[in-house]
Amino acid sequence: MEPIEDQIYVIIFATIFLGGIMSTFVISMVFIHRQRQVQNRQKLDFIKSEHEKTLLNIENEIQQETLTHVGRELHDNIGQLLSLAKLNFNSQKPEKHIEGKEILGQIIQEVRNLSKTLNLDWVESTTVEEFLVQQLKKISDTGFCETVFEQEILLEEMEKEQKLVLIRVIQESLNNAIKHALPDLIEVRMMKSGDEKVILIRDNGKGFDTAQRSAGSGMFNLKKRMETIGGKFELKSELGKGTEISLVLPK
Amino acid sequence: MDSRLLQAFSHWFTISSNLLLIIGVFFFLKLPKDKRANIRYWLPFLILTFTVLYENFGSYTNYNFDFKKAINAYLGNTEYPQFNLWLFNIARRQVGVILYLLLIKYWLRPAHKKYINWMILGFIILVFVLQISGIEPLYLNQPIIFAIGANLILIGSGLYFIGMITHDQYLERNPLRLVSFWQMTIILFTFSLNYISSVSLLYLYEVNPVLGKALQDISYVMLLCTLGVLIVTIASPLLPSIFEKEPSYGTD
């Protein structure tokens, strides 16, 4: 074969080879894209189902708590008031009848208040700030410990589902502090850290070793819950030095 | 009319590219004012107009030999006065490469855009050095400059494809219905095949003119395809049922 002919073949071969490489590259990219697209969709579906599962769990927990609360209220409060009203109406004295009517009015009001707690619509009507103030007041009213609330920032309105999860995490964190830490003081601060909005829950209780498994599992659930709404859950604790929980809010 | 003038402008590639420019102008004028001010549409239109203008200018230099000879002489080329390589070196292999790099840059994620800026800067410096030092004179074939330019385009397209298979926004879309995907694919093919044809063209015209012409025809077809995809980019807002919305990486 002539050298010139050889060179021509090389040029033709190089052109076809380069074209082939380019085609293979582009086709492979499309295939890889398809594969990753499927993986990405599966990942998104998983996150979505996890999110739904978390929400469902939270709603169940709240409903269980509400039923317990309603039962207690019916027995301890409304039941007592009804007995008192019955006693008053059984009396011959007219002033007792008036008192009985007043008690009936009180019972009606209590039943109304109780019925409001039976669904989750209150989550929509209350703000996170109002909820925090309410919860801290409840704690300090029991005389269990002192509470402090500092609000440095205003929170934007959140979606009902996000708010529900956040409220539940706050409630759980406060419950943990009361149950396990036995503090003298619980401090809640709503503040800004960098460009993130944070709710800081701090107690001066006995603290715990964060490496311990029993303490870790409950905290893991709280962390997972915050992550499902796009937030973060950070915990710092040391034996004898209290606990600090940072709830970084979703942007 | 002068028959030589007619001959110079009657090549099928010149006619086709001029027709494509007319179509491009039509679609560009049909775009809403805010879209015309968007780099996504005006840059392809600029490249389309620039390409057709220099191709026509190339045809003119073939018609006006004296003009071509004078430019060649000015650049120091008295040996090959019939060459108009200086025009295609500047327009296609230097300015063209920079314009296409800018076009690629638009589709990249912000972290990758800076690589293109460095590539453009490096390319400009290298072009100056190679030309001023006399390694690749402006009036002769410039295989090194074109090889570097083509490779930069390949790297830029590669960055686009990496973004396409890794970024969530791209993973939500069908690439075959994205204008950017077709743009990158055609640019990738055009520059790689043009590179082969450009480095072997002079040699092939000497030893096998038929093959040389065939290879140049491939370049012409690829160039027309590129102009076609630029028109499709300009017309894409008018064809919402065919193309999906492009991911913007928050820069749009």
Coordinates of C-alpha atoms in Angstrom, one line a residue:
Chain A
M1 CA 0.0 0.0 0.0
E2 CA 1.3 3.5 -0.8
P3 CA 2.2 5.8 2.1
I4 CA -0.2 8.5 0.9
E5 CA -3.0 5.9 0.8
D6 CA -2.1 4.9 4.3
Q7 CA -2.3 8.5 5.5
I8 CA -5.7 8.9 3.9
Y9 CA -7.0 5.8 5.6
V10 CA -5.6 7.2 8.9
I11 CA -7.6 10.4 8.4
I12 CA -10.8 8.5 7.5
F13 CA -10.3 6.2 10.4
A14 CA -9.6 9.1 12.8
T15 CA -12.7 10.9 11.7
I16 CA -14.9 7.9 12.2
F17 CA -13.2 7.0 15.5
L18 CA -13.7 10.5 16.8
G19 CA -17.3 10.6 15.7
G20 CA -17.8 7.3 17.3
I21 CA -16.3 8.4 20.6
M22 CA -18.4 11.5 20.7
S23 CA -21.6 9.5 20.0
T24 CA -20.7 6.9 22.6
F25 CA -20.0 9.7 25.1
V26 CA -23.3 11.5 24.5
I27 CA -25.3 8.3 24.5
S28 CA -23.6 7.1 27.7
M29 CA -24.4 10.4 29.4
V30 CA -28.0 10.1 28.5
F31 CA -28.1 6.5 29.9
I32 CA -26.3 7.6 33.1
H33 CA -28.7 10.5 33.4
R34 CA -31.7 8.0 33.1
Q35 CA -30.2 5.7 35.7
R36 CA -29.5 8.6 38.2
Q37 CA -33.0 10.0 37.5
V38 CA -34.6 6.7 38.5
Q39 CA -32.3 6.6 41.7
N40 CA -33.2 10.2 42.5
R41 CA -36.9 9.5 42.1
Q42 CA -36.6 6.5 44.4
K43 CA -34.8 8.6 46.9
L44 CA -37.4 11.4 46.8
D45 CA -40.2 8.8 47.2
F46 CA -38.4 7.4 50.2
I47 CA -38.0 10.8 51.8
K48 CA -41.7 11.6 51.0
S49 CA -42.9 8.4 52.6
E50 CA -40.6 8.9 55.6
H51 CA -42.0 12.4 56.0
E52 CA -45.6 11.1 55.8
K53 CA -44.8 8.4 58.3
T54 CA -43.3 10.9 60.7
L55 CA -46.3 13.2 60.4
L56 CA -48.7 10.3 60.9
N57 CA -46.8 9.2 64.1
I58 CA -46.9 12.7 65.4
E59 CA -50.6 13.1 64.8
N60 CA -51.2 9.7 66.5
E61 CA -49.1 10.8 69.5
I62 CA -50.9 14.0 69.8
Q63 CA -54.3 12.3 69.5
Q64 CA -53.3 9.8 72.2
E65 CA -52.2 12.6 74.5
T66 CA -55.4 14.5 73.7
L67 CA -57.6 11.5 74.6
T68 CA -55.7 11.0 77.9
H69 CA -56.1 14.7 78.6
V70 CA -59.8 14.6 77.7
G71 CA -60.3 11.5 79.9
R72 CA -58.6 13.2 82.8
E73 CA -60.6 16.4 82.3
L74 CA -63.9 14.6 82.1
H75 CA -63.1 12.7 85.3
D76 CA -61.3 15.3 87.4
N77 CA -62.9 18.5 86.2
I78 CA -66.2 18.2 84.3
G79 CA -67.3 15.1 86.4
Q80 CA -66.6 17.0 89.6
L81 CA -68.5 20.1 88.3
L82 CA -71.5 18.0 87.3
S83 CA -71.6 16.4 90.7
L84 CA -71.5 19.8 92.3
A85 CA -74.3 21.1 90.0
K86 CA -76.4 18.0 90.9
L87 CA -75.9 18.7 94.6
N88 CA -77.0 22.3 94.1
F89 CA -80.1 21.4 92.1
N90 CA -81.1 18.8 94.7
S91 CA -81.1 21.5 97.3
Q92 CA -84.4 23.3 98.2
K93 CA -82.7 26.7 98.6
P94 CA -83.2 29.1 95.6
E95 CA -79.6 30.5 95.9
K96 CA -78.2 27.0 95.5
H97 CA -80.2 26.7 92.2
I98 CA -78.6 30.0 91.0
E99 CA -75.2 28.6 92.0
G100 CA -76.1 25.4 90.1
K101 CA -76.9 27.4 87.0
E102 CA -73.5 29.2 87.2
I103 CA -71.8 25.8 87.5
L104 CA -73.7 24.6 84.5
G105 CA -72.5 27.6 82.5
Q106 CA -68.9 26.8 83.6
I107 CA -69.4 23.1 82.5
I108 CA -70.7 24.3 79.1
Q109 CA -67.5 26.5 78.7
E110 CA -65.3 23.6 79.8
V111 CA -66.9 21.2 77.3
R112 CA -66.4 23.8 74.6
N113 CA -62.7 24.2 75.5
L114 CA -62.3 20.5 75.6
S115 CA -63.9 19.9 72.2
K116 CA -61.4 22.4 70.6
T117 CA -58.5 20.2 71.7
L118 CA -60.1 17.1 70.0
N119 CA -58.9 18.1 66.5
L120 CA -55.6 19.6 65.3
D121 CA -57.1 22.9 64.1
W122 CA -55.6 24.7 67.0
V123 CA -52.1 24.2 65.4
E124 CA -53.2 26.5 62.6
S125 CA -54.6 29.2 64.9
T126 CA -51.6 29.3 67.3
T127 CA -48.1 30.5 66.6
V128 CA -44.9 28.8 67.7
E129 CA -44.2 31.7 70.0
E130 CA -47.6 31.5 71.6
F131 CA -47.2 27.8 72.1
L132 CA -43.8 28.2 73.7
V133 CA -45.1 30.9 76.1
Q134 CA -48.1 28.6 77.0
Q135 CA -45.9 25.6 77.6
L136 CA -43.4 27.5 79.7
K137 CA -46.2 29.0 81.8
K138 CA -47.7 25.6 82.4
I139 CA -44.3 24.4 83.7
S140 CA -43.7 27.4 85.9
D141 CA -47.3 27.2 87.2
T142 CA -46.7 23.7 88.5
G143 CA -43.8 25.2 90.6
F144 CA -41.6 22.5 89.2
C145 CA -38.9 25.0 88.0
E146 CA -38.5 28.5 86.8
T147 CA -38.7 29.3 83.1
V148 CA -37.4 32.1 80.9
F149 CA -38.4 33.0 77.4
E150 CA -36.4 35.4 75.3
Q151 CA -37.5 36.3 71.8
E152 CA -34.9 38.0 69.6
I153 CA -36.5 37.3 66.3
L154 CA -39.9 36.9 64.7
L155 CA -40.8 33.7 63.0
E156 CA -42.4 33.6 59.6
E157 CA -45.7 31.8 59.2
M158 CA -45.0 28.1 58.7
E159 CA -47.0 25.4 57.0
K160 CA -49.4 23.5 59.3
E161 CA -47.4 20.2 58.9
Q162 CA -44.0 21.9 59.6
K163 CA -45.5 23.7 62.6
L164 CA -47.0 20.5 63.9
V165 CA -43.6 18.7 63.8
L166 CA -41.8 21.6 65.4
I167 CA -44.4 22.0 68.2
R168 CA -44.1 18.3 68.9
V169 CA -40.3 18.4 69.0
I170 CA -40.4 21.4 71.4
Q171 CA -42.9 19.6 73.6
E172 CA -40.8 16.5 73.6
S173 CA -37.7 18.4 74.4
L174 CA -39.4 20.2 77.3
N175 CA -40.9 16.9 78.6
N176 CA -37.5 15.3 78.5
A177 CA -36.0 18.2 80.5
I178 CA -38.7 17.9 83.1
K179 CA -38.7 14.1 83.3
H180 CA -35.0 13.4 83.2
A181 CA -33.0 16.5 84.0
L182 CA -34.7 17.8 87.1
P183 CA -33.6 21.4 86.4
D184 CA -34.1 24.6 88.5
L185 CA -34.4 26.6 85.3
I186 CA -35.5 26.1 81.7
E187 CA -34.5 28.8 79.3
V188 CA -35.9 29.1 75.8
R189 CA -34.4 31.6 73.3
M190 CA -35.6 32.4 69.8
M191 CA -32.5 33.8 68.0
K192 CA -30.6 34.1 64.8
S193 CA -27.3 32.2 64.3
G194 CA -25.7 33.3 61.0
D195 CA -28.5 33.2 58.5
E196 CA -30.4 30.5 60.4
K197 CA -33.2 31.0 62.8
V198 CA -32.8 28.9 65.9
I199 CA -34.9 27.9 69.0
L200 CA -32.5 27.2 71.8
I201 CA -33.8 25.1 74.8
R202 CA -31.4 25.1 77.7
D203 CA -31.8 23.6 81.2
N204 CA -29.4 23.6 84.1
G205 CA -30.4 20.0 85.1
K206 CA -28.2 17.0 85.7
G207 CA -27.3 16.5 82.0
F208 CA -26.3 13.2 80.5
D209 CA -23.6 11.4 78.4
T210 CA -24.7 11.9 74.8
A211 CA -22.8 8.7 73.8
Q212 CA -25.2 6.5 75.9
R213 CA -27.5 4.5 73.7
S214 CA -30.7 4.8 75.9
A215 CA -30.4 8.6 75.8
G216 CA -29.5 8.6 72.1
S217 CA -32.5 6.8 70.6
G218 CA -35.1 9.4 71.7
M219 CA -32.8 12.2 70.5
F220 CA -32.3 10.4 67.2
N221 CA -36.1 10.4 66.6
L222 CA -36.2 14.2 67.4
K223 CA -33.3 14.7 65.0
K224 CA -35.0 12.7 62.3
R225 CA -38.2 14.7 62.8
M226 CA -36.5 18.0 62.4
E227 CA -34.8 16.7 59.3
T228 CA -38.1 15.7 57.7
I229 CA -39.2 19.4 57.8
G230 CA -35.9 20.6 56.5
G231 CA -34.5 21.7 59.9
K232 CA -31.7 20.5 62.1
F233 CA -31.5 19.2 65.7
E234 CA -28.3 19.7 67.6
L235 CA -27.7 18.6 71.2
K236 CA -25.0 19.4 73.7
S237 CA -25.0 17.8 77.1
E238 CA -22.5 16.9 79.8
L239 CA -23.1 15.2 83.2
G240 CA -23.8 17.8 85.8
K241 CA -23.7 20.7 83.3
G242 CA -27.2 20.7 81.9
T243 CA -28.5 20.2 78.3
E244 CA -28.7 22.5 75.4
I245 CA -30.9 21.7 72.4
S246 CA -30.7 23.9 69.2
L247 CA -33.6 23.5 66.8
V248 CA -32.5 25.1 63.5
L249 CA -35.6 26.1 61.7
P250 CA -36.2 25.3 58.0
K251 CA -35.5 28.2 55.7
Chain B
M1 CA -24.6 41.1 -12.4
D2 CA -21.0 40.2 -12.2
S3 CA -20.8 36.4 -12.9
R4 CA -17.8 36.1 -10.5
L5 CA -19.7 37.7 -7.7
L6 CA -22.6 35.4 -8.4
Q7 CA -20.2 32.4 -8.4
A8 CA -18.6 33.5 -5.1
F9 CA -21.9 33.7 -3.3
S10 CA -23.7 30.8 -5.0
H11 CA -22.1 28.0 -2.9
W12 CA -24.8 25.9 -1.3
F13 CA -23.3 26.5 2.2
T14 CA -23.4 30.3 1.7
I15 CA -27.0 30.3 0.5
S16 CA -28.1 27.9 3.3
S17 CA -26.4 29.9 6.0
N18 CA -27.9 33.2 4.7
L19 CA -31.4 31.5 4.8
L20 CA -30.7 30.4 8.3
L21 CA -29.9 33.9 9.3
I22 CA -33.2 35.2 7.9
I23 CA -35.0 32.5 9.9
G24 CA -33.0 33.4 13.0
V25 CA -33.8 37.1 12.6
F26 CA -37.5 36.3 12.1
F27 CA -37.7 34.3 15.4
F28 CA -35.5 36.7 17.3
L29 CA -37.9 39.6 16.3
K30 CA -40.9 37.5 17.3
L31 CA -39.5 37.1 20.9
P32 CA -40.9 39.3 23.6
K33 CA -38.6 42.3 24.5
D34 CA -37.5 40.8 27.9
K35 CA -36.4 37.6 26.2
R36 CA -34.5 39.5 23.6
A37 CA -32.6 41.2 26.4
N38 CA -31.8 37.8 28.0
I39 CA -28.3 36.4 27.2
R40 CA -29.8 33.0 26.7
Y41 CA -31.4 34.3 23.4
W42 CA -29.2 37.2 22.3
L43 CA -25.9 35.3 22.6
P44 CA -27.0 32.5 20.1
F45 CA -28.4 35.2 17.9
L46 CA -25.1 37.1 18.0
I47 CA -23.2 33.9 17.2
L48 CA -25.6 33.1 14.3
T49 CA -25.2 36.7 12.9
F50 CA -21.5 36.7 13.4
T51 CA -21.0 33.3 11.7
V52 CA -23.1 34.2 8.6
L53 CA -21.4 37.6 8.3
Y54 CA -17.9 36.2 8.3
E55 CA -18.8 33.4 5.9
N56 CA -20.2 36.0 3.5
F57 CA -17.1 38.1 4.0
G58 CA -15.1 34.9 3.2
S59 CA -17.1 34.6 -0.1
Y60 CA -16.4 38.3 -0.8
T61 CA -12.7 37.8 -0.3
N62 CA -12.8 35.0 -2.9
Y63 CA -14.6 37.5 -5.3
N64 CA -12.3 40.5 -4.6
F65 CA -8.8 39.0 -5.1
D66 CA -7.0 42.3 -4.8
F67 CA -8.5 43.0 -1.4
K68 CA -7.5 39.5 -0.2
K69 CA -4.0 40.0 -1.6
A70 CA -3.7 43.4 0.0
I71 CA -4.6 42.0 3.4
N72 CA -2.3 39.0 3.0
A73 CA 0.5 41.4 2.1
Y74 CA -0.2 43.5 5.1
L75 CA 0.1 40.5 7.3
G76 CA 3.4 39.5 5.6
N77 CA 2.0 36.8 3.4
T78 CA 3.2 37.3 -0.2
E79 CA 3.7 33.6 -0.9
Y80 CA 0.0 32.6 -0.8
P81 CA -2.0 35.6 -1.8
Q82 CA -5.0 33.4 -2.6
F83 CA -5.5 32.4 1.0
N84 CA -8.2 33.8 3.2
L85 CA -7.2 31.8 6.2
W86 CA -6.6 34.9 8.2
L87 CA -10.3 35.6 8.2
F88 CA -11.3 32.1 9.4
N89 CA -8.5 32.0 11.9
I90 CA -9.7 35.2 13.6
A91 CA -13.5 34.6 13.2
R92 CA -13.9 30.9 13.6
R93 CA -10.9 29.6 15.5
Q94 CA -10.4 32.5 17.9
V95 CA -13.5 34.8 18.3
G96 CA -15.8 31.8 17.5
V97 CA -14.2 29.6 20.2
I98 CA -14.6 32.4 22.8
L99 CA -18.2 33.0 21.8
Y100 CA -19.0 29.3 22.1
L101 CA -17.2 29.1 25.4
L102 CA -19.4 32.0 26.7
L103 CA -22.5 30.1 25.4
I104 CA -21.4 26.9 27.2
K105 CA -20.7 29.0 30.3
Y106 CA -24.3 30.1 30.5
W107 CA -25.5 26.5 31.0
L108 CA -23.0 25.6 33.7
R109 CA -23.4 25.7 37.5
P110 CA -21.9 28.8 39.2
A111 CA -19.0 26.7 40.5
H112 CA -18.0 25.6 37.0
K113 CA -18.4 29.1 35.4
K114 CA -15.2 30.3 36.8
Y115 CA -13.3 27.5 35.0
I116 CA -14.6 28.9 31.7
N117 CA -13.5 32.4 32.6
W118 CA -10.0 31.0 33.2
M119 CA -10.1 29.0 30.0
I120 CA -11.1 32.1 28.0
L121 CA -8.3 34.2 29.6
G122 CA -5.7 31.5 29.0
F123 CA -6.8 31.0 25.4
I124 CA -6.5 34.7 24.6
I125 CA -3.0 34.9 26.1
L126 CA -2.0 31.7 24.2
V127 CA -3.3 33.0 20.9
F128 CA -1.4 36.2 21.3
V129 CA 1.8 34.4 22.2
L130 CA 1.6 31.9 19.4
Q131 CA 0.9 34.6 16.8
I132 CA 3.3 37.2 18.0
S133 CA 6.1 34.7 18.4
G134 CA 5.5 33.6 14.8
I135 CA 4.9 30.0 15.7
E136 CA 1.4 30.2 14.0
P137 CA 1.1 33.2 11.7
L138 CA -2.4 34.6 11.3
Y139 CA -2.4 34.0 7.5
L140 CA -1.5 30.2 7.6
N141 CA -3.3 27.2 9.0
Q142 CA -3.3 27.3 12.9
P143 CA -3.6 23.7 14.0
I144 CA -2.3 24.4 17.5
I145 CA -4.7 27.2 18.2
F146 CA -7.6 25.3 16.8
A147 CA -6.6 22.2 18.7
I148 CA -6.5 24.1 22.0
G149 CA -9.8 25.9 21.2
A150 CA -11.5 22.6 20.3
N151 CA -10.2 20.9 23.4
L152 CA -11.5 23.8 25.6
I153 CA -14.9 23.4 23.9
L154 CA -14.8 19.7 24.7
I155 CA -13.9 20.3 28.3
G156 CA -16.7 22.9 28.6
S157 CA -19.2 20.5 27.1
G158 CA -17.9 17.8 29.5
L159 CA -18.6 20.2 32.4
Y160 CA -22.1 20.6 31.1
F161 CA -22.7 16.8 30.9
I162 CA -21.3 16.4 34.4
G163 CA -23.8 18.9 35.6
M164 CA -26.5 17.1 33.7
I165 CA -25.9 13.8 35.4
T166 CA -25.3 15.1 38.9
H167 CA -27.5 18.2 39.5
D168 CA -30.9 17.5 41.0
Q169 CA -32.6 20.1 38.7
Y170 CA -31.3 18.3 35.6
L171 CA -32.2 14.9 37.0
E172 CA -35.8 16.0 37.2
R173 CA -35.9 16.7 33.5
N174 CA -35.7 14.7 30.2
P175 CA -32.4 15.8 28.5
L176 CA -33.7 15.0 25.1
R177 CA -36.3 17.8 25.5
L178 CA -33.7 20.4 26.7
V179 CA -32.3 22.9 24.2
S180 CA -29.1 23.1 26.1
F181 CA -28.5 19.3 25.6
W182 CA -28.8 19.5 21.8
Q183 CA -26.7 22.7 21.8
M184 CA -23.9 21.0 23.7
T185 CA -24.1 17.8 21.6
I186 CA -24.0 19.6 18.3
I187 CA -21.2 21.9 19.4
L188 CA -19.2 18.9 20.7
F189 CA -19.5 17.1 17.3
T190 CA -18.9 20.2 15.2
F191 CA -15.7 21.2 16.9
S192 CA -14.3 17.7 17.0
L193 CA -15.1 16.9 13.4
N194 CA -14.0 20.4 12.2
Y195 CA -10.7 19.9 14.0
I196 CA -10.0 16.7 12.0
S197 CA -11.0 18.3 8.8
S198 CA -9.1 21.5 9.4
V199 CA -5.8 19.8 10.3
S200 CA -5.9 17.5 7.3
L201 CA -7.6 19.7 4.7
L202 CA -4.6 21.3 3.0
Y203 CA -2.9 17.9 2.8
L204 CA -5.9 16.1 1.5
Y205 CA -6.6 18.8 -1.2
E206 CA -3.1 18.1 -2.5
V207 CA -3.2 14.3 -2.5
N208 CA -6.9 13.4 -2.7
P209 CA -9.1 16.5 -3.5
V210 CA -12.3 14.3 -3.6
L211 CA -11.8 13.2 0.0
G212 CA -10.7 16.7 1.0
K213 CA -13.9 18.1 -0.4
A214 CA -16.0 15.4 1.2
L215 CA -14.4 16.2 4.6
Q216 CA -15.0 19.9 4.1
D217 CA -18.6 19.2 3.2
I218 CA -18.9 17.4 6.6
S219 CA -17.6 20.5 8.3
Y220 CA -20.2 22.6 6.4
V221 CA -23.0 20.3 7.3
M222 CA -22.0 20.4 11.0
L223 CA -21.7 24.2 10.9
L224 CA -25.2 24.4 9.5
C225 CA -26.5 22.0 12.2
T226 CA -24.9 24.3 14.8
L227 CA -26.6 27.4 13.3
G228 CA -29.8 25.3 13.2
V229 CA -29.6 24.5 16.9
L230 CA -28.9 28.2 17.6
I231 CA -32.1 29.1 15.8
V232 CA -34.0 26.4 17.8
T233 CA -32.6 28.0 21.0
I234 CA -33.9 31.4 19.9
A235 CA -37.2 29.9 18.9
S236 CA -37.6 27.7 22.0
P237 CA -39.9 30.1 24.0
L238 CA -42.3 29.9 21.0
L239 CA -42.3 26.1 21.1
P240 CA -43.2 25.3 24.8
S241 CA -44.8 22.0 23.9
I242 CA -41.5 20.6 22.4
F243 CA -38.9 21.9 24.9
E244 CA -38.9 21.7 28.7
K245 CA -38.0 24.6 30.9
E246 CA -34.2 24.7 31.4
P247 CA -32.8 24.4 34.9
S248 CA -31.3 27.7 35.8
Y249 CA -29.0 27.0 38.9
G250 CA -30.7 30.2 40.3
T251 CA -28.8 32.5 37.9
D252 CA -31.8 33.2 35.6

